[in-house]
XYZ file of C-alpha atoms in Angstrom:
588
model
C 0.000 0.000 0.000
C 1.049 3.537 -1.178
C 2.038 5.369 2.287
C 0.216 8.460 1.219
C -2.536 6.461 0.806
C -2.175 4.692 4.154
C -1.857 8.108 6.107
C -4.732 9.401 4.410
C -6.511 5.879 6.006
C -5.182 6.288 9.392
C -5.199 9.734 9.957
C -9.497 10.059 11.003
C -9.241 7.095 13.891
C -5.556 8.052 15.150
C -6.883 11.737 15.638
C -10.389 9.899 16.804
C -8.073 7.843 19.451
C -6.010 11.176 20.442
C -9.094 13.195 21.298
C -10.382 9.565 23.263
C -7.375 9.465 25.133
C -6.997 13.509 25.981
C -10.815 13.534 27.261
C -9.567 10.590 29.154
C -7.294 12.916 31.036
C -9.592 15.535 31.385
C -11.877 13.291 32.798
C -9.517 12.075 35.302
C -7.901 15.932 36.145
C -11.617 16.313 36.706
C -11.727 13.770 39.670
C -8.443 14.880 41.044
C -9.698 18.661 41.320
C -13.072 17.401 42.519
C -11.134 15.477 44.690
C -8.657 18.217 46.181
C -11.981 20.686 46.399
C -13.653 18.231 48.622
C -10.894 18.349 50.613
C -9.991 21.425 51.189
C -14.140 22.316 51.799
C -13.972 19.802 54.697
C -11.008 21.775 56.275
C -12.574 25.150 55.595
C -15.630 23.855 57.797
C -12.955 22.863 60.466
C -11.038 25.542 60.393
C -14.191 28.099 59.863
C -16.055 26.548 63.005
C -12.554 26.658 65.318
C -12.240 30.348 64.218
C -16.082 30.585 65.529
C -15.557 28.661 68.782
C -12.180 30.517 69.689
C -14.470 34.069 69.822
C -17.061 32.663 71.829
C -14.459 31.368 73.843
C -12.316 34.428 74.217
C -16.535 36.228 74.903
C -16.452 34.096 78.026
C -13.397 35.737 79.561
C -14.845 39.391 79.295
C -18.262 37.810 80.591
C -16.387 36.763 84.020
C -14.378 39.747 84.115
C -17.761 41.717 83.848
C -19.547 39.084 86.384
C -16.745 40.117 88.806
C -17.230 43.980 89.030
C -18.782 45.393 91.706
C -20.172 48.953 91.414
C -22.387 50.090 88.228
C -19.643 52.353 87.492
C -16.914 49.529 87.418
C -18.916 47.674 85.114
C -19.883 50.340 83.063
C -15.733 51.443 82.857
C -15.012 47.475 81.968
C -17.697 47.283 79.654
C -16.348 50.489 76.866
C -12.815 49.607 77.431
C -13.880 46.121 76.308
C -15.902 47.860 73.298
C -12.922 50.121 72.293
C -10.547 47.581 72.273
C -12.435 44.805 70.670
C -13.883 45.809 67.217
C -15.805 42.730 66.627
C -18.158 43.490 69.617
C -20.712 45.308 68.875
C -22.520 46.328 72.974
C -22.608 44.675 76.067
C -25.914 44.534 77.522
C -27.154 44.153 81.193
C -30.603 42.730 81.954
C -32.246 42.850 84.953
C -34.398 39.969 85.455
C -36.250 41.502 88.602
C -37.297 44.763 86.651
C -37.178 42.677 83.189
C -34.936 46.511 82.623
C -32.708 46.023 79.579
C -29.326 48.906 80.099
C -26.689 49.126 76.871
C -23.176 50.115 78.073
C -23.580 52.525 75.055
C -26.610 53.970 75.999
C -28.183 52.582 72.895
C -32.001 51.241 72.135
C -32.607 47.910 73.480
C -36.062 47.509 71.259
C -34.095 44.622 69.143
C -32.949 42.726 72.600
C -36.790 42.787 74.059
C -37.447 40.654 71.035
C -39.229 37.734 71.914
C -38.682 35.533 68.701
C -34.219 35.249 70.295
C -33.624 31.965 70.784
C -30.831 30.527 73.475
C -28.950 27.826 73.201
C -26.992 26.753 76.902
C -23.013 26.557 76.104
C -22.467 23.401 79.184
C -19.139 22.493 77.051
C -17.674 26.032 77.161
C -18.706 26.849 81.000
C -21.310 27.019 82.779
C -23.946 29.861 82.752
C -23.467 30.716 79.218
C -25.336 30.545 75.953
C -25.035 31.728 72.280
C -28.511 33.271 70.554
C -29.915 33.184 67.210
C -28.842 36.389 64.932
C -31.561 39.414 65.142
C -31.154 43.002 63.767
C -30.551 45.686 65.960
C -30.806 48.381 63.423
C -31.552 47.898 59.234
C -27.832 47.549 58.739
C -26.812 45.870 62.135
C -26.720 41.910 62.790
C -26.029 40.504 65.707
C -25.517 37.420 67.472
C -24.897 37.515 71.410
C -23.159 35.222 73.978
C -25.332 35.137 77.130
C -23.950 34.673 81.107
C -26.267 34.451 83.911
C -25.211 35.731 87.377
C -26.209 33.502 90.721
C -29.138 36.576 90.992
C -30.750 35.239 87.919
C -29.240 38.698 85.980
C -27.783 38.624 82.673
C -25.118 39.862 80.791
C -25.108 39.820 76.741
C -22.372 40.441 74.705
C -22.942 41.378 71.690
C -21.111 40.541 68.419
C -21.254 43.018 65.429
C -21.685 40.155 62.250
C -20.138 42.598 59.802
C -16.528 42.831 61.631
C -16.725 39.057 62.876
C -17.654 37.768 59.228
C -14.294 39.408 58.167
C -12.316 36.364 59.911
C -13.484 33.825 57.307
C -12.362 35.915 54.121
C -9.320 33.653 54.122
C -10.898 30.416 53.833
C -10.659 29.495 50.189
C -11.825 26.519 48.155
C -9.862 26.475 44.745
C -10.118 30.144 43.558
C -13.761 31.090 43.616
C -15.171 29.289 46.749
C -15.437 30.526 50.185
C -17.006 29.335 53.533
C -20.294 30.858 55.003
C -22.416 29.782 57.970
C -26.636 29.855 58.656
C -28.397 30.668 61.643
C -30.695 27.162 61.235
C -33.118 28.701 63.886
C -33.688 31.927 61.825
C -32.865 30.190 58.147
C -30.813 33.635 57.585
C -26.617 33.881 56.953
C -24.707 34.487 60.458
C -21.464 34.899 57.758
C -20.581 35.877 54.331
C -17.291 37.373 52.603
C -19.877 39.500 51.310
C -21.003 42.081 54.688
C -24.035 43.032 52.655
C -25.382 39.544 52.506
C -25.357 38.797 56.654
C -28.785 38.919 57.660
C -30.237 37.828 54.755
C -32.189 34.703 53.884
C -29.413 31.715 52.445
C -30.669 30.324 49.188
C -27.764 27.571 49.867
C -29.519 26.312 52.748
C -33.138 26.820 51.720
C -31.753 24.736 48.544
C -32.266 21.461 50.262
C -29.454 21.522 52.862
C -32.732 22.645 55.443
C -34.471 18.975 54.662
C -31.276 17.325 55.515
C -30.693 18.969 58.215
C -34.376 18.670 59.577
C -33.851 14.956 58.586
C -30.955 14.325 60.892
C -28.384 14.561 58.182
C -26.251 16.836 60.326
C -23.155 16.349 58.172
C -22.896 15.563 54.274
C -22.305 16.630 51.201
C -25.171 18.707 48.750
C -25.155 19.753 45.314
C -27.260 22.613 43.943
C -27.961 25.317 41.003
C -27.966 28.932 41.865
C -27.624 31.690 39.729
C -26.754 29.925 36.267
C -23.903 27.541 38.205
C -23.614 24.325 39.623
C -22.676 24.330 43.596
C -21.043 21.494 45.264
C -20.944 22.054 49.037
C -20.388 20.029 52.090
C -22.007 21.270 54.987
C -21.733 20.713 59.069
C -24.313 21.582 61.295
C -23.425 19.193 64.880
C -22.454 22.182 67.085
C -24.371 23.832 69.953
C -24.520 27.278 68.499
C -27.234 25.490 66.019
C -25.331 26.998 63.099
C -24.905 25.500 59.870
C -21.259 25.637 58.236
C -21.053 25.433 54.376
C -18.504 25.855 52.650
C -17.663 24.837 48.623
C -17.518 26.062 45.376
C -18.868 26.109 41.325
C -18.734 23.427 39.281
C -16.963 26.105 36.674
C -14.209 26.546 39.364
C -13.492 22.539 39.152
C -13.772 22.243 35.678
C -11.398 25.005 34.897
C -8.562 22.921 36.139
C -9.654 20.551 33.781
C -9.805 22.891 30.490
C -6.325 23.059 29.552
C -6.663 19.483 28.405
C -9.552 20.077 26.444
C -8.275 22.797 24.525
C -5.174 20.802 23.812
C -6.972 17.899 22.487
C -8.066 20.274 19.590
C -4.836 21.683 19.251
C -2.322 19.030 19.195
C -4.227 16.599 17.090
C -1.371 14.726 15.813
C 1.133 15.282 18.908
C 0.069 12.172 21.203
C 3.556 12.081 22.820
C 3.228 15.740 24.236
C -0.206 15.507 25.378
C 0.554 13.013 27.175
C 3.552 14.238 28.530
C 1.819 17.297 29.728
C -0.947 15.267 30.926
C 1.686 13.294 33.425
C 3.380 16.460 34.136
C 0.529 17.987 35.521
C -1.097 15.170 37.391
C 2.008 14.832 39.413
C 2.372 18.608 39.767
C -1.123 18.895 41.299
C -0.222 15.263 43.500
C 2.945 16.999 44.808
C 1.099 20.480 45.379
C -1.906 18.970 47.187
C 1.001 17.551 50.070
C 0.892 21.096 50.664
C -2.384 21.294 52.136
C -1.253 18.263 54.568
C 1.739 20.149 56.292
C 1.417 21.844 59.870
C 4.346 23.582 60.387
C 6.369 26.763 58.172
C 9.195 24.447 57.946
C 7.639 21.486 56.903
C 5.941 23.599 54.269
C 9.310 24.915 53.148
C 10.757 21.885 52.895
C 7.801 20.805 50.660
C 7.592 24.040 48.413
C 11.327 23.664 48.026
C 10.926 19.925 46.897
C 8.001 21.090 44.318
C 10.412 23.445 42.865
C 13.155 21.461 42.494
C 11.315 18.559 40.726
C 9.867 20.927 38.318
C 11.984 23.910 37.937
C 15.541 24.538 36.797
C 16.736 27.252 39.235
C 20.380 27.704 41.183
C 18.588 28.669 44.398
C 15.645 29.374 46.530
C 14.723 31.735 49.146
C 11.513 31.714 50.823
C 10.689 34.484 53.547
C 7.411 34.788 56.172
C 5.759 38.039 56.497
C 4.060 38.912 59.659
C 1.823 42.059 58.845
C 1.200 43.037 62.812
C 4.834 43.741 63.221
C 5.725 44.260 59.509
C 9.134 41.842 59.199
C 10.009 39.741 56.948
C 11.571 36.333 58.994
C 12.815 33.385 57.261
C 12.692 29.414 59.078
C 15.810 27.291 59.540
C 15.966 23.591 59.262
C 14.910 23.394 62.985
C 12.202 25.649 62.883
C 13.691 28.839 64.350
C 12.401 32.055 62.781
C 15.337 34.546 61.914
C 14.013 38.274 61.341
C 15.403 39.348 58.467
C 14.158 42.707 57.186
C 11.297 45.501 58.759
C 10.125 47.250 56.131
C 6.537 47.888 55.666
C 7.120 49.896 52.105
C 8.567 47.293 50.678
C 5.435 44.535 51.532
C 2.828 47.203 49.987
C 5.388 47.277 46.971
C 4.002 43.771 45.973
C 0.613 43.139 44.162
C -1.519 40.154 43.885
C -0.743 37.834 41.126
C 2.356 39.435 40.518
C 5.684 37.304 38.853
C 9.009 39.099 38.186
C 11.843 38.028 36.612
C 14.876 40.464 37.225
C 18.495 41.400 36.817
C 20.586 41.789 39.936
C 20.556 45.249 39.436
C 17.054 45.838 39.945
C 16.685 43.302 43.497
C 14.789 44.866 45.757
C 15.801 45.503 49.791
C 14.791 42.203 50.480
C 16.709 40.087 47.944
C 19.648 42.107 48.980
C 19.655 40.965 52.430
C 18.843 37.668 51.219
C 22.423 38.010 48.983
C 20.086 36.823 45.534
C 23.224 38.408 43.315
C 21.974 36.905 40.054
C 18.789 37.105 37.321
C 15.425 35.486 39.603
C 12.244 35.247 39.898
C 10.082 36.752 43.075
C 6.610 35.519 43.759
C 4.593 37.236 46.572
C 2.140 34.611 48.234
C -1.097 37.000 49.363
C -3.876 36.074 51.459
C -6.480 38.338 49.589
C -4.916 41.559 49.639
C -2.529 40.677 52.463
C 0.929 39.501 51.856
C 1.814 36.143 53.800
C 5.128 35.360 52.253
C 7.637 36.284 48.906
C 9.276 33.247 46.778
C 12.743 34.319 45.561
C 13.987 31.713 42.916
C 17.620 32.465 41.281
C 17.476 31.076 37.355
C 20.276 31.852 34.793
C 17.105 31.516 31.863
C 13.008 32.009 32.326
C 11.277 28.989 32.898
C 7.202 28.679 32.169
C 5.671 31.166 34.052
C 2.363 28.437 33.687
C 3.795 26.322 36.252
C 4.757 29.113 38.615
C 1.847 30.887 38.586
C 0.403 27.322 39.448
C 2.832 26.530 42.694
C 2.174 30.269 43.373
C -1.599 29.642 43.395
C -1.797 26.588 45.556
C 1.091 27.476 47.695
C -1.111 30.676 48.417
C -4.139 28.959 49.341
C -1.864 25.801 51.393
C -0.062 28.829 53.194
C -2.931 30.834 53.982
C -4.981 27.563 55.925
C -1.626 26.435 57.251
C -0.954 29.988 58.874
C -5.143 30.006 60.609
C -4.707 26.538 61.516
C -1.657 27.159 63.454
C -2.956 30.595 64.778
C -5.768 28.666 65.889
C -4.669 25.503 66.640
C -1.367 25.911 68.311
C -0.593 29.484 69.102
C -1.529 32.551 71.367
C -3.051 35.375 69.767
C -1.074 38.132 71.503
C 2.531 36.710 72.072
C 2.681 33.979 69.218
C 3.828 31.606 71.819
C 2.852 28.130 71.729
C -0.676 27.517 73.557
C -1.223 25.231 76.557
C -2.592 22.971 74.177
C 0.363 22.628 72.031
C 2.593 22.262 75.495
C 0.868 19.798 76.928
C 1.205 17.698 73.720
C 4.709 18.186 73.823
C 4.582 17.379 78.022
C 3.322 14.201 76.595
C 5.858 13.765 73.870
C 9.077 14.263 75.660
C 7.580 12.478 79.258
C 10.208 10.484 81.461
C 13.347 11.415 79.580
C 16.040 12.214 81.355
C 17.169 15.597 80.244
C 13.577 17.856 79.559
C 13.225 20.083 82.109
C 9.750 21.906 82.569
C 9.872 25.422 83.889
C 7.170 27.879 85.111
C 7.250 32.103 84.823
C 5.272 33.838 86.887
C 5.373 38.250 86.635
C 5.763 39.149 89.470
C 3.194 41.945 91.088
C 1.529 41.766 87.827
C -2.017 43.317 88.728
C -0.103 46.087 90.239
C 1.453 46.909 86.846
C -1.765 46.390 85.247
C -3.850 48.994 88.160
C -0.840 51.306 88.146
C 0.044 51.353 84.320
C -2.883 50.353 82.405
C -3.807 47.058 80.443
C -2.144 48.540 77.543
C 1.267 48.500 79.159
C 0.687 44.758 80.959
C 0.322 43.667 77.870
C 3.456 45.168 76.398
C 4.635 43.498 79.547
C 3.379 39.973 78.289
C 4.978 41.126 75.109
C 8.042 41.762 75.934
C 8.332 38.794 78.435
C 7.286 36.775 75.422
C 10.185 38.099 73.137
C 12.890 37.457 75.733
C 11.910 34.015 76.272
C 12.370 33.273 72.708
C 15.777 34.842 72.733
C 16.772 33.230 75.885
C 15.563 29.630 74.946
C 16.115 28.771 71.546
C 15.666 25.651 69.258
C 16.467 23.137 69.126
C 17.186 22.560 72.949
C 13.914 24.773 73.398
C 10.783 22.345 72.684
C 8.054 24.472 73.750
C 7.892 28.510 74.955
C 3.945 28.377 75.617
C 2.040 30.929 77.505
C 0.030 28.997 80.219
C -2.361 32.071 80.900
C -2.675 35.445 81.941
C 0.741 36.186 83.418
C 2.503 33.003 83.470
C 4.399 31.116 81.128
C 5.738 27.800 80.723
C 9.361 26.135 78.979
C 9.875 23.062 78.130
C 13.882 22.568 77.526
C 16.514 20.391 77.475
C 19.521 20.542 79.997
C 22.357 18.735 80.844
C 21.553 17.916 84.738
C 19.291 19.824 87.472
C 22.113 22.190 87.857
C 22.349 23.563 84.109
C 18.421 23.508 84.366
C 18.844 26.503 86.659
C 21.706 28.413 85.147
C 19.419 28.630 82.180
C 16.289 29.962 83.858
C 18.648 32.077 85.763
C 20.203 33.816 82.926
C 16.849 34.757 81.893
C 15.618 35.850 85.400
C 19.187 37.822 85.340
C 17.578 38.957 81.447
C 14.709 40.467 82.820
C 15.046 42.131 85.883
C 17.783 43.889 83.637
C 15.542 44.674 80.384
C 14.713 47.916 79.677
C 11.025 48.398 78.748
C 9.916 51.883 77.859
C 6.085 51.857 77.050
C 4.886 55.648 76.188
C 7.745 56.976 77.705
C 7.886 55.617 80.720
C 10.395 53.079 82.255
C 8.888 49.720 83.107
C 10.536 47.121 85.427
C 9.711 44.025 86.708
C 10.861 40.475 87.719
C 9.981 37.051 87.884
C 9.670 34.059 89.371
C 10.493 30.415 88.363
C 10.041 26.737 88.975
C 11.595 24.087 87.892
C 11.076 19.748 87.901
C 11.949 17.347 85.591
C 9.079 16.340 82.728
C 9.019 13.109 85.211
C 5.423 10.598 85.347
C 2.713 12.360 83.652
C 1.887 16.078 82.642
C -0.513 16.990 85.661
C 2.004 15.447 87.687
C 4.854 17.630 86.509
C 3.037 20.913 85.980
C 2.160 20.579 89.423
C 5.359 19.626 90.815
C 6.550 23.096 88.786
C 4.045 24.822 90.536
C 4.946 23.981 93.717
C 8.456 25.205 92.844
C 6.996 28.149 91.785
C 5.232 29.107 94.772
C 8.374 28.592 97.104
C 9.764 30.732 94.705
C 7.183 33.676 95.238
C 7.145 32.610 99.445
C 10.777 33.111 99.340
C 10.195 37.018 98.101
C 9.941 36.685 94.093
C 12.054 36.942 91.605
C 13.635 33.574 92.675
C 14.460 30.708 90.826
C 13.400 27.323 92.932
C 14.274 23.666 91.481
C 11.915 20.929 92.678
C 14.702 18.338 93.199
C 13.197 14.714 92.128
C 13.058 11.890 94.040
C 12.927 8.580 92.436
């Protein structure tokens, strides 16, 4: 047979079997993004309903320090420093259940608090004497939800949460590119959240789609598909919590299938270049495997580490850099192979310098301040990493030639979204809010962890005379105190001998370390008594100083059994005058 003649025969079903075997791979990206969105819905609701819980639970502190006051005017002082200080709340209300009066702290109507259509639901697993209401409008802009503690004289005290600020919180929960998380009140049928602050208060299509029934029929958890608005939705929803609050969270159809469109169009494209499609087609499926590993990582150095292995398997580059950014205190800190952060640059000019989506590739000659420090001294790439319009982190990759900017902007994409859950579930999970400390959850993990061996030492810091700073100097300056107590703990016990600086609560503080005996256990905490009752705080112009105290055992038995044997320590420590430091000597 002639071969032009034989092409001419074979070209229709080898073009037919190209296109077969390209929708093939689309149809299989299709299940892996389905896949990964499922995934990263179900730790949206997670992470969404910990964010929730964590507010409520910080509610119930003010709550007891209101229950505690004893004059009208003492409450009434507590109650606006509380509301100046804390955006997200919106009033605190006291109710007197004798007079059934109802008395804002800001002197505002209490028409939408009288209404009897507010439902309670008790909070037993949070304390006692507490509950969480259904959302109701104070004013035609206004939605509230309020956290509820009854007093021993039957009394109440509501505090009040403004749903426009708290709503902000879940902006950074992301499925894929266009999905977000939002919650319904299931009492009131009505959205307690939304990205969108226009939208709170306002009945949920969503969950009047169908997610209602299954709710109403027990289905308190489960997945729901849906059309709204010209799209497919695929959701998973979670509505087992006592607030009686539905999480949803998910995304289009569209937003799945876009992954999937690049294969598409090059099955049209490339009709006669098999080997390429199906090169790209491997290429990508083990690009997305490798990025989704990113989404699995809890720690910034574990997700270096990671990121660093993506771009070496699918980059050519001579070097890469990758740098935190912390927006509160405006540095730039980079992670070392133990996890220490290393501050590296403060400069808050530079971080609004960077844009979202943005991908340089530059000369030497035009590195910016950061790259500089960072010694980059060759052509490279920098890729900002933003949580919405907040900068989280900058890639710096050094590369004699370009490299496909398709792949980039792809690690760029999921590294954003991996790196902005990583960040809230450690915030939430493992760290205090003020002093970025570990919390006593995380220590008593590592208590557990590092139990019975022979050289972990637990210590705890107490401030001494700390309410007299606060009564004397303010809250703002005890908690500069906390601060800076914070900050020279971290300098004085560093990894890797340092397992865990935690803040234990209020004023006192807890280290886990190693040491060589009992007697290099107390040089350390020592030095860093020695460190503080020789720091130099200056808050608003004005001196500060202060000691501590210390106590010291051996991570011996079981955590309760150590923490307490610290605290012993602690108090002889304080009985012997303060700023001591007293080793409980074990006995076998």
């Amino acid at each position: 047979m002639a071969l032009p003649k034989f092409l001419i025969r074979t070209l229709r079903p080898y073009i037919i079997l190209l296109v077969i075997g390209m929708i093939y791979a689309a149809y299989q990206q299709l299940n892996k993004s389905e896949h990964i969105a499922y995934q990263q819905s179900y730790s949206n609701l997670k992470t969404g309903s910990e964010l929730i819980f964590s507010q409520v639970e910080a509610a119930s502190s003010k709550l007891y320090l209101l229950d505690d006051t004893s004059s009208v005017s003492e409450f009434d002082s507590i109650a606006k420093r509380i509301l100046k200080h804390t955006p997200t709340y919106s009033d605190i209300i006291y109710v007197n259940r004798e007079t059934n009066q109802y008395r804002s702290a800001l002197l505002n109507s209490t028409d939408a608090e009288k209404n009897p259509d507010i439902t309670w639901r008790p909070l037993d697993g949070i304390a006692e004497h507490l509950a969480v209401s259904s959302i109701y409008q104070k004013t035609p802009k206004e939605w509230v939800f309020a956290v509820k503690y009854t007093q021993d004289n039957a009394n109440e005290i509501w505090l009040e949460f403004d749903l426009k600020y708290t709503t902000q919180s879940l902006r950074g929960l992301r499925t894929l590119n266009e999905g977000y998380v939002f919650v319904v009140d299931s009492t009131t049928g009505r959205l307690a959240f939304h990205p969108d602050p226009n939208r709170i208060g306002t009945p949920s299509v969503s969950y009047h789609a169908g997610i209602s029934e299954q709710i109403n029929h027990g289905l308190l958890f489960g997945k729901y598909e849906y059309y709204y608005k010209g799209q497919f939705k695929m959701s998973v929803y979670d509505g087992d919590n006592p607030y009686k609050w539905v999480f949803i969270s998910g995304t289009d159809r569209s937003d799945i299938l876009s992954s999937s469109y690049q294969f598409s169009l090059t099955a049209i494209v490339i009709a006669s270049l098999l080997f390429l499609a199906i090169v790209i087609n491997y290429l990508t499926y083990q690009l997305n495997t490798s990025l989704a590993e990113l989404n699995n990582k809890e720690e910034l150095v574990d997700f270096k580490h990671n990121l660093r292995e993506i771009l070496d398997r699918f980059c050519h580059h001579k070097g890469v850099q990758l740098c935190f950014y912390d927006a509160d205190y405006g540095h730039f800190t980079t992670v070392d192979y133990h996890g220490n952060t290393n501050i590296i640059l403060r400069d808050r000019n530079l971080a609004k310098h960077f844009s979202p989506s943005s991908l340089s590739y530059t000369g030497k000659r035009y590195a910016d301040p950061l790259a500089k420090k960072l010694q980059i001294n060759s052509r490279h790439y920098t890729i900002p990493l933003f949580d919405k319009e907040s900068l989280i982190g900058v890639i710096y990759m050094k590369a004699t030639f370009p490299t496909y900017r398709s792949i980039l902007r792809m690690i760029r994409d999921y590294s954003e979204v991996a790196l902005t859950n990583l960040l809230l579930h450690k915030k939430l999970r493992s760290k205090d809010v003020m002093t970025h400390l570990d919390n006593k959850l995380t220590l008593r993990e590592k208590l557990d962890k590092h139990i019975d061996k022979e050289d972990v030492y637990l210590a705890i810091v107490d401030i001494d005379h700390f309410k007299r700073v606060n009564d004397s100097l303010g809250h703002l300056v005890g908690d500069q105190v906390i601060i800076h107590t914070a900050d020279l703990m971290k300098k004085c016990f560093p990894k890797p001998n340092s397992l865990s600086v935690a803040r234990f609560g209020g004023e006192e503080f807890c280290v886990l370390f190693r040491a060589n005996d009992e007697n290099d256990a107390y040089e350390q905490c020592e030095m860093f008594r020695h460190l503080v009752e020789q720091s130099k705080l200056i808050c608003d112009d004005v001196p500060v100083q202060y000691t501590v105290s210390i106590g010291i055992t051996l991570n011996r038995d079981s955590q309760h059994i150590s923490i307490g044997r610290a605290d012993k320590a602690l108090y002889q420590a304080k009985g012997l005058g303060r700023n001591q430091v007293v080793l409980n000597t074990f006995q076998a």
